[in-house]
C-alpha positions as a printed Julia matrix, in Angstrom:
140×3 Matrix{Float64}:
  94.13   64.12   93.96
  92.76   67.54   93.05
  93.66   68.75   89.49
  95.23   72.19   89.21
  92.91   74.75   87.75
  93.01   77.98   85.8
  91.49   80.68   87.87
  90.63   84.27   86.82
  91.07   86.85   89.55
  90.29   90.59   89.46
  91.84   93.21   91.79
  91.67   96.96   92.18
  93.97   99.71   93.37
  91.53  102.23   94.88
  93.28  105.65   94.64
  92.42  108.44   97.04
  94.51  111.51   97.68
  97.66  109.95   96.31
  97.3   106.73   98.37
  96.0   103.29   97.64
  93.82  101.07   99.9
  95.31   97.72  100.98
  93.61   95.05  103.01
  95.02   92.51  105.32
  93.74   88.92  104.79
  93.72   86.33  107.46
  92.22   83.23  105.92
  92.86   79.52  105.96
  95.91   79.56  103.67
  96.76   83.27  103.84
  97.82   84.55  107.28
  98.14   88.25  107.86
  99.12   89.24  104.25
  98.43   92.55  102.55
  96.66   92.67   99.28
  94.53   94.8    97.07
  90.73   94.15   97.21
  90.31   91.16   94.9
  88.41   88.01   94.11
  87.3    85.36   91.7
  85.51   86.03   88.4
  82.16   84.17   88.64
  80.92   82.1    85.73
  79.71   84.46   82.91
  80.61   87.65   84.91
  82.43   90.51   83.21
  85.77   91.5    84.87
  84.51   95.11   85.41
  81.47   93.77   87.29
  83.73   91.4    89.34
  86.03   94.27   90.28
  83.17   96.5    91.58
  81.49   93.51   93.33
  84.69   92.38   95.09
  85.56   95.85   96.25
  82.09   96.32   97.69
  82.1    92.88   99.37
  85.57   93.37  100.93
  85.55   97.03  101.85
  81.95   98.45  101.69
  83.08  100.97   99.06
  81.62  101.62   95.64
  84.16  102.34   92.98
  84.34  103.83   89.52
  87.01  101.99   87.42
  89.45  104.54   85.93
  91.94  102.24   84.19
  94.11   99.13   84.37
  97.73   98.32   85.27
  97.61   95.23   83.2
  97.01   91.48   83.07
  99.28   89.25   85.13
  99.71   85.53   85.17
 101.41   83.32   87.7
 101.08   80.01   89.62
  99.54   80.19   93.12
 101.05   78.5    96.08
  98.53   75.67   95.55
  99.73   75.18   92.02
  96.76   76.76   90.24
  97.4    78.87   87.19
  96.13   82.43   87.93
  95.16   85.08   85.4
  94.82   88.44   87.2
  93.13   91.55   85.76
  94.22   94.54   87.86
  92.24   97.83   87.69
  92.55  101.22   89.21
  89.47  102.99   90.63
  88.15  105.85   92.65
  85.57  105.95   95.36
  82.11  106.91   94.27
  80.07  105.82   97.29
  79.68  103.57  100.26
  81.72  103.62  103.49
  84.71  101.61  104.55
  83.9    98.57  106.65
  84.78   94.9   106.71
  81.92   92.84  105.52
  83.73   89.76  104.41
  85.19   87.23  106.79
  88.96   87.02  106.68
  89.49   90.75  106.06
  90.98   91.99  109.38
  92.45   95.45  108.57
  92.8    98.03  105.98
  94.93  101.09  105.52
  95.82  103.81  103.0
  99.47  103.79  101.93
 101.42  105.74   99.29
 102.52  103.68   96.29
 106.09  104.43   97.16
 105.54  103.08  100.76
 103.95   99.92   99.34
 106.91   99.37   97.03
 109.08   99.15  100.11
 106.97   96.49  101.93
 108.83   93.32  102.68
 107.8    90.41  100.5
 106.68   88.22  103.4
 104.09   90.8   104.31
 102.43   90.71  100.87
 100.12   88.14   99.3
 101.76   86.98   96.0
 104.55   89.6    96.51
 106.15   89.41   93.08
 102.77   90.19   91.42
 101.96   93.07   93.86
 105.38   94.52   93.32
 104.86   94.37   89.57
 101.51   96.13   89.92
 103.17   98.74   92.2
 105.92   99.29   89.57
 103.21   99.9    86.93
 101.35  102.23   89.21
 104.5   104.3    89.78
 105.41  104.17   86.03
 102.01  105.55   85.15
 102.09  108.26   87.89
  98.9   106.92   89.44
């Protein structure tokens, strides 16, 4: 039996013209769920570096980090304890393309539109809704 782990994740709301970029993941345990570009912190890696690396790997875009919406904690569907650092960022280079397997679509949506997405369409919906609430509260 596998022991539950503590996992550190970093994600980014890329803001452009009043909209944020979301990606649709289609992976082994996540089927057609919308999420922000995100990924695991590698051993010894700083969260800022992880954020930029994951955005590049998943979208092809280079980002400049502009702020944060907070640190979130929750249990994943597999029972792992997740600590999530969520940043905001702006595009500073690259071009949008899917480089990583499992990313099947992307789109730009307003934060208000994202707040109205049905939970079953979002990966870790309560966390994404909390992030969206903080984006709206901070007028991002």
